[in-house]
Coordinates of N, CA and C in Angstrom, one line a residue:
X206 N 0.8 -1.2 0.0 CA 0.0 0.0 0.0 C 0.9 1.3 0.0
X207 N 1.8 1.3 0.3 CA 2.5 2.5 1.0 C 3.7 2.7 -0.1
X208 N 4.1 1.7 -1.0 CA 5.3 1.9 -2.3 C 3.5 2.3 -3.3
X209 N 2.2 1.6 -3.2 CA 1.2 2.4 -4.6 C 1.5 3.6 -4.1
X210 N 1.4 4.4 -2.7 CA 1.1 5.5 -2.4 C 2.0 6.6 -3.3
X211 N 3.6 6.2 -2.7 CA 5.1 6.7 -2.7 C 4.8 6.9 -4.5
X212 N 4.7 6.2 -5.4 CA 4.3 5.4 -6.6 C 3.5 6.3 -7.2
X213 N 2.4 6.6 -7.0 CA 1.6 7.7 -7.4 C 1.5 9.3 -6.8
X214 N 2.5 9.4 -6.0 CA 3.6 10.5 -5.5 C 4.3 10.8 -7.0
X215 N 5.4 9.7 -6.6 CA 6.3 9.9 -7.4 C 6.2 11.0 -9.3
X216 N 5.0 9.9 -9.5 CA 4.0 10.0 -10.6 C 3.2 11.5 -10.8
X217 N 2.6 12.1 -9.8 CA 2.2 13.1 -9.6 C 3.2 14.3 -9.7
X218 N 3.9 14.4 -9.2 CA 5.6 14.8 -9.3 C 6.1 15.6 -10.7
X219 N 6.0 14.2 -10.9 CA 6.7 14.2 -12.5 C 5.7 14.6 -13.4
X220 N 4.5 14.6 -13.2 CA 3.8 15.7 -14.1 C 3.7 16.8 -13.8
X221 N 3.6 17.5 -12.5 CA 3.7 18.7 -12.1 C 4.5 19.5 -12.9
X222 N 6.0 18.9 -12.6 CA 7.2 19.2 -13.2 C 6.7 18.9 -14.9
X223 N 6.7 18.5 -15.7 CA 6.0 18.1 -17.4 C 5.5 19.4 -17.3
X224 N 4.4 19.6 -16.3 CA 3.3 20.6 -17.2 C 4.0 22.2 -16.4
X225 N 4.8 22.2 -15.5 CA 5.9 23.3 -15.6 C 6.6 23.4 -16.7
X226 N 7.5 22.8 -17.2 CA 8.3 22.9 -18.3 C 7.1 23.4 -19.2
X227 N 6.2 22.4 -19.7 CA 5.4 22.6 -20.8 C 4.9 24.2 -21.1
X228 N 4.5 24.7 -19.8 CA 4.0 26.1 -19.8 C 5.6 27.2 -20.2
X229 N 6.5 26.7 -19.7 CA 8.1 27.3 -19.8 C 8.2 27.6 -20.9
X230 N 8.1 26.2 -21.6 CA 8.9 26.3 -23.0 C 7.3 26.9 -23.9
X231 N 6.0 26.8 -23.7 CA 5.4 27.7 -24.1 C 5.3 29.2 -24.5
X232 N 5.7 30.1 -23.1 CA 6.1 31.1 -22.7 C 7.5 31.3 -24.2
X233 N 8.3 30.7 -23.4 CA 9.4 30.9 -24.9 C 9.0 31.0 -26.1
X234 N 8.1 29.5 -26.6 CA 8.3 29.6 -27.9 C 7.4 31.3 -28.1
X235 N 6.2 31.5 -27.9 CA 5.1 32.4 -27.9 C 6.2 33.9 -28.3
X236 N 7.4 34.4 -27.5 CA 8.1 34.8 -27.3 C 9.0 35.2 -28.6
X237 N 9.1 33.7 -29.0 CA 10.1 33.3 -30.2 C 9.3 33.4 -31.4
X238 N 8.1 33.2 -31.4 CA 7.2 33.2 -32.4 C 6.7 34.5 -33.3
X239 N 7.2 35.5 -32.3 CA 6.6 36.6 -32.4 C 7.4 37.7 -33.2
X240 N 9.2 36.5 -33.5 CA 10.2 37.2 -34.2 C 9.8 36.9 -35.5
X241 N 9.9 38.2 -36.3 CA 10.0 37.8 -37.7 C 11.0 37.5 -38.4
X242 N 12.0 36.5 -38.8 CA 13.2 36.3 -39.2 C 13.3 35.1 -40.0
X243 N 14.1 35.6 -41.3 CA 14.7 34.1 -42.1 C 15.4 34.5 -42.4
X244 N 16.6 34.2 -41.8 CA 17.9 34.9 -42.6 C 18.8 34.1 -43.1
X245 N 18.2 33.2 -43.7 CA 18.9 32.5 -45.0 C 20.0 31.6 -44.1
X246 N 21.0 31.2 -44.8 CA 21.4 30.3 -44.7 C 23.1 30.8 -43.6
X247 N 23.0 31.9 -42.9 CA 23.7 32.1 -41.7 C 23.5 31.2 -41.1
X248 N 23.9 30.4 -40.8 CA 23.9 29.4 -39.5 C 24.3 29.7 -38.6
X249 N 25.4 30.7 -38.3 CA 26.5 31.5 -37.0 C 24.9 32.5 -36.4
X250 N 23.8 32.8 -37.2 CA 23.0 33.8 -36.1 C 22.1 32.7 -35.3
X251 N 21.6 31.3 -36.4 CA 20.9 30.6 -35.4 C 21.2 30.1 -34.0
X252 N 20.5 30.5 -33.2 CA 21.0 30.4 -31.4 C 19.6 29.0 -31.2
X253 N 19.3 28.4 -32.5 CA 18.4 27.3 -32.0 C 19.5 26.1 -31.6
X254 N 18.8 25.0 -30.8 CA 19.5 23.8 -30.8 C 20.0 23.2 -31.9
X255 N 19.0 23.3 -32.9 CA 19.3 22.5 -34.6 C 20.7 23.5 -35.4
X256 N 20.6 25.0 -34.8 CA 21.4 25.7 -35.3 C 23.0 25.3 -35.0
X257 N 23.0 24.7 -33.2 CA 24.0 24.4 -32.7 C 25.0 23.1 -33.4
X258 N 23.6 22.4 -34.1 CA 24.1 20.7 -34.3 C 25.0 21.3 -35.6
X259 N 23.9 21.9 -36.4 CA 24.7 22.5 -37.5 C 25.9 22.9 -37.7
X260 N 26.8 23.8 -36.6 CA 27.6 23.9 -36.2 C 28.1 23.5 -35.8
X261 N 28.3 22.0 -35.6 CA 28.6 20.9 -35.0 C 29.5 21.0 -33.6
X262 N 28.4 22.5 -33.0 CA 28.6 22.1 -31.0 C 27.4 21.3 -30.4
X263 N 26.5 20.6 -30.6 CA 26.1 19.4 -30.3 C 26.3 18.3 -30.8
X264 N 26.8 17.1 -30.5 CA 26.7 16.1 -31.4 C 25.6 15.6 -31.9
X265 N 25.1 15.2 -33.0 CA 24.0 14.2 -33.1 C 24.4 12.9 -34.2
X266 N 23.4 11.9 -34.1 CA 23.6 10.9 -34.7 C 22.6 10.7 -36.4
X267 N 24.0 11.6 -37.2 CA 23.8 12.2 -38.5 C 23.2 10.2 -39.4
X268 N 22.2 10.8 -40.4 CA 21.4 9.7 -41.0 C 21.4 10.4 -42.3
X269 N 21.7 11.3 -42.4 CA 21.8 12.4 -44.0 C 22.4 13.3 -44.0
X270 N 23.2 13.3 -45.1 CA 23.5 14.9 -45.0 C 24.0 15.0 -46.2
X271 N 23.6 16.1 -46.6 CA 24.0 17.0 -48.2 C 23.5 18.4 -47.8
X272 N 24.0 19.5 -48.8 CA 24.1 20.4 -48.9 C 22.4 21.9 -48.9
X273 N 21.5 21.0 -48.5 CA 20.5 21.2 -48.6 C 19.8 21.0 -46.8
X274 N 20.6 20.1 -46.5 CA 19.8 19.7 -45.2 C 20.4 18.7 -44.5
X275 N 20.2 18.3 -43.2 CA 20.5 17.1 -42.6 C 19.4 16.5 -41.9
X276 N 19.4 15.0 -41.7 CA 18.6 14.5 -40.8 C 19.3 13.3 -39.5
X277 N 19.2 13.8 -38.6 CA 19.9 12.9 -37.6 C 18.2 12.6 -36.6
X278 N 19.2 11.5 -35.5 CA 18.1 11.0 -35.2 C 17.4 11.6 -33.8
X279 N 16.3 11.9 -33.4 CA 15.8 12.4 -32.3 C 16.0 11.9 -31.0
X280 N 16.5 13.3 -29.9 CA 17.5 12.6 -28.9 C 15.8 12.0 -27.5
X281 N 14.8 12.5 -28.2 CA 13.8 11.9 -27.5 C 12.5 11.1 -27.9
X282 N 12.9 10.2 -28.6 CA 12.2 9.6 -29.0 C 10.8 9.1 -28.8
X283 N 9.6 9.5 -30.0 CA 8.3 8.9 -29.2 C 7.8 7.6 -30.2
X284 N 9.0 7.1 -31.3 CA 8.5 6.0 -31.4 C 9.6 5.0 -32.0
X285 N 10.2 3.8 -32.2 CA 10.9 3.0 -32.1 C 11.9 3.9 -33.1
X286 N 11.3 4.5 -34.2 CA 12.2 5.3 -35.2 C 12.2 6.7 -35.3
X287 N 12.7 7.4 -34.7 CA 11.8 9.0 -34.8 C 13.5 9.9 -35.2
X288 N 13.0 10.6 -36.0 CA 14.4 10.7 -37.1 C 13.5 12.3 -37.2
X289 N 14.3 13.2 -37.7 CA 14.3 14.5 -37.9 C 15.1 15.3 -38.6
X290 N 14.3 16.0 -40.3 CA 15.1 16.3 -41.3 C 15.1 18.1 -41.0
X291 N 16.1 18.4 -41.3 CA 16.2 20.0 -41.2 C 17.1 20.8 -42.1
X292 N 16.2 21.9 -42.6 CA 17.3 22.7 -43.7 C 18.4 22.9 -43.0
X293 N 19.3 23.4 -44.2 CA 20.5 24.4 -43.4 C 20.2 25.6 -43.8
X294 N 18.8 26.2 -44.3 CA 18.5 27.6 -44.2 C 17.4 27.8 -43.1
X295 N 17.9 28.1 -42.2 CA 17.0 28.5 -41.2 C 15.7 29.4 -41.7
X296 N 14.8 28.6 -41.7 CA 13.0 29.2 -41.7 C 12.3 28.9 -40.6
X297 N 12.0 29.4 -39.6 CA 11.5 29.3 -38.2 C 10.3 28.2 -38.0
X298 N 9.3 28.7 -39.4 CA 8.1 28.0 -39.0 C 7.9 27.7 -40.8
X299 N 7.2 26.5 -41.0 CA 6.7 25.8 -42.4 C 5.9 27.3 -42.8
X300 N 5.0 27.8 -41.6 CA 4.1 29.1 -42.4 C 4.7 30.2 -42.5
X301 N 6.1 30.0 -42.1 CA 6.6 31.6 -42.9 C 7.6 31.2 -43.8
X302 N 7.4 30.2 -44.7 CA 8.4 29.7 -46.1 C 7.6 30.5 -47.1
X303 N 8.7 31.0 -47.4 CA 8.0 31.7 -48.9 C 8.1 30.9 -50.2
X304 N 7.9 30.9 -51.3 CA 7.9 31.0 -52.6 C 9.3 30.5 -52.7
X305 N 10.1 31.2 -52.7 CA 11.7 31.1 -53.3 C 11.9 29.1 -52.2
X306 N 11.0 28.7 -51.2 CA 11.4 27.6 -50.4 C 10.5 26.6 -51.0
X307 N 9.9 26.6 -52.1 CA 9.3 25.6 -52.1 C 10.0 24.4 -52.9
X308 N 11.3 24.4 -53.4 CA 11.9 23.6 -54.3 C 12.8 22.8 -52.5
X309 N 13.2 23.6 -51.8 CA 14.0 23.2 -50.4 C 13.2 22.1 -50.0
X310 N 11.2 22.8 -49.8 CA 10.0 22.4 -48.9 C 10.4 20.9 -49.6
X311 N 9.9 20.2 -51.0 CA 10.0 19.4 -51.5 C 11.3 18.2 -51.2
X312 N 12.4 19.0 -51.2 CA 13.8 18.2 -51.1 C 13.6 17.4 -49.4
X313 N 12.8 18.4 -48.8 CA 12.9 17.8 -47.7 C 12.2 16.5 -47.4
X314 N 10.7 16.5 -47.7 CA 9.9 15.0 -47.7 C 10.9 14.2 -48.2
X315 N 11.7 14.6 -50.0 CA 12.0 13.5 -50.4 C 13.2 12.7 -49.0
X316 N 14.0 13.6 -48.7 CA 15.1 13.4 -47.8 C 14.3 12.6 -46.8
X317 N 13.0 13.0 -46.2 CA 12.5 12.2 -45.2 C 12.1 10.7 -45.6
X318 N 11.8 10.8 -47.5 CA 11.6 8.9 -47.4 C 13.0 8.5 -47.2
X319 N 14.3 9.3 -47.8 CA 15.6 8.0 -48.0 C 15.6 7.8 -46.6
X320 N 15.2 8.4 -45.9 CA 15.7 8.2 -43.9 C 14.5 7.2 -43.6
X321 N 13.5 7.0 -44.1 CA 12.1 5.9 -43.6 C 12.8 4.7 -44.2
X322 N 13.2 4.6 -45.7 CA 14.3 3.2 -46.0 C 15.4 2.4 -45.2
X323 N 16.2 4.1 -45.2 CA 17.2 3.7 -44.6 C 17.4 3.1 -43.1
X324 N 16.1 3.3 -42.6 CA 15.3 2.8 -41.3 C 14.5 1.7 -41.3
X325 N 14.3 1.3 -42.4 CA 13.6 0.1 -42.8 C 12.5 0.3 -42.3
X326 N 11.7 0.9 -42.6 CA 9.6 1.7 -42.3 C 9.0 1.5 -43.4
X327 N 9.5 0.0 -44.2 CA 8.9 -0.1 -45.4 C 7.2 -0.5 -45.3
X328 N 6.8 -0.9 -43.8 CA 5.5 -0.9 -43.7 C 4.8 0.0 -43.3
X329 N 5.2 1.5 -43.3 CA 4.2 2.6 -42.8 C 5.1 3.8 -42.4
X330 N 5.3 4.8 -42.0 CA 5.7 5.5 -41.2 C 4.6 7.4 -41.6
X331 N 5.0 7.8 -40.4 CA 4.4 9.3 -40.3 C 5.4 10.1 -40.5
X332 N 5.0 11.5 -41.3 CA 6.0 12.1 -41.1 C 5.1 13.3 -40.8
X333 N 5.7 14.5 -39.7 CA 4.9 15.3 -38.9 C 6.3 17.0 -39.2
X334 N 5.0 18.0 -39.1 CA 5.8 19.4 -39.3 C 4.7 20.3 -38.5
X335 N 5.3 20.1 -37.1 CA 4.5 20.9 -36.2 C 4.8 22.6 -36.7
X336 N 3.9 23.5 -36.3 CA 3.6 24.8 -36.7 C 3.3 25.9 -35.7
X337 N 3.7 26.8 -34.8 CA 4.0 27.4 -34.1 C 3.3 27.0 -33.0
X338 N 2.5 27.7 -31.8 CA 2.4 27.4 -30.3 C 1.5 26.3 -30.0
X339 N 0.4 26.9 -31.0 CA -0.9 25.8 -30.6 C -0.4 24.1 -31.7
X340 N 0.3 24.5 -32.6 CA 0.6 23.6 -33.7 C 2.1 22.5 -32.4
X341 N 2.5 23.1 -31.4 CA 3.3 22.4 -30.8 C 4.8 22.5 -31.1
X342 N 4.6 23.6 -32.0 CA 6.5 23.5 -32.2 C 7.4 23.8 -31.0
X343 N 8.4 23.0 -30.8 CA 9.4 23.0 -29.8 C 10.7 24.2 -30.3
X344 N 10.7 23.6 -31.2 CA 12.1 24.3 -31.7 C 11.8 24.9 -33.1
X345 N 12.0 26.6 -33.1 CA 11.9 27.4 -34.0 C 12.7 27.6 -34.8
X346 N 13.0 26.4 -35.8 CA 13.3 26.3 -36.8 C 13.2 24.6 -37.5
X347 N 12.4 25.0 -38.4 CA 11.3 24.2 -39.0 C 12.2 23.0 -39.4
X348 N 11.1 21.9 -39.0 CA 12.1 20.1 -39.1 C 10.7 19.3 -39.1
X349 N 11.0 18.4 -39.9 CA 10.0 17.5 -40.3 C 10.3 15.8 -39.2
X350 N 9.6 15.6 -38.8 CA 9.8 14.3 -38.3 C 9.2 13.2 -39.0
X351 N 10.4 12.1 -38.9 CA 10.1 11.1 -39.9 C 9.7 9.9 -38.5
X352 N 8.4 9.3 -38.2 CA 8.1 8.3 -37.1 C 7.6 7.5 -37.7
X353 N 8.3 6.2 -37.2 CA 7.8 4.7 -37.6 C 8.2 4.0 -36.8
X354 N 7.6 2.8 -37.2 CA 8.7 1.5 -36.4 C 7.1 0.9 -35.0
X355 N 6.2 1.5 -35.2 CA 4.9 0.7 -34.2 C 3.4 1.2 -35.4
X356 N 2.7 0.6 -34.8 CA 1.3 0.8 -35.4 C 1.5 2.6 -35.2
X357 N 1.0 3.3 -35.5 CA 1.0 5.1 -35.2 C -0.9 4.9 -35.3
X358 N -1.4 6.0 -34.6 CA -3.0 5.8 -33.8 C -3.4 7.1 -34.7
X359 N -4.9 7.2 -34.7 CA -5.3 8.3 -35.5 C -6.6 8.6 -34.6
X360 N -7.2 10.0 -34.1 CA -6.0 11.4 -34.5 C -4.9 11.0 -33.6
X361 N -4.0 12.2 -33.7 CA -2.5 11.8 -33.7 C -2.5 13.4 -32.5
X362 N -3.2 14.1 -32.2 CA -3.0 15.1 -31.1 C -4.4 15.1 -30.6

């Protein structure tokens, strides 16, 4: 009785904390959202995480790369394969790509199937492009997530 108690403590806790963060990084993005900026293919001004990898002061575990974009794999994964393709022109959000990005917009799905192959998701996978606060974006600058590898449920938020 007293480890369920400790147990759904513990559990209560840890969402407390979840739905702090969640409201945090809300606060932020809302914050972040509100900048208007594409400034092309500077990578030295992006101060995002994806900006850092690019600069290779984060490591990540690279799955593509060419001169258009990279996709390495996601360091928190929500499903057996969860992979993530990103320009190296920083565009914040899918709804502020203009015109001149829609040849990039395209290179990128394709980049997202060679990464579902190269993952072997030859029986299904999702690929997802969250869109500012209410749309869920974490990180302001736009990346397509390639998920596979279990049944995926519908709707999906």
């Amino acid at each position: 009785l007293l480890c369920n108690q400790l147990s759904r403590m513990r559990c209560g806790l840890r969402a407390l904390a979840f739905r702090r963060r969640a409201i945090q990084w809300s606060s932020q993005a809302r914050t972040f959202a509100s900048k208007s900026f594409n400034d092309g293919y500077n990578v030295e001004k992006n101060s995002t995480i994806f900006g850092k990898i690019l600069r290779g002061e984060i490591p990540a575990k690279i799955l593509h790369e060419d001169e258009k974009c990279i996709a390495f794999e996601d360091v928190n994964p929500i499903a057996p394969v969860h992979a993530l393709v990103i320009p190296r022109k920083l565009i914040s959000q899918v709804s502020k790509a203009e015109e001149e990005d829609k040849e990039l917009l395209g290179h990128l799905i394709l980049t997202a199937n060679k990464v579902a192959k190269k993952k072997d998701l030859g029986k299904g996978y999702r690929l997802v492009i969250n869109d500012g606060v209410q749309g869920a974006q974490s990180v302001y600058h736009m990346h397509v997530h390639v998920v596979g590898g279990r049944q995926m449920t519908w709707p999906p938020g």
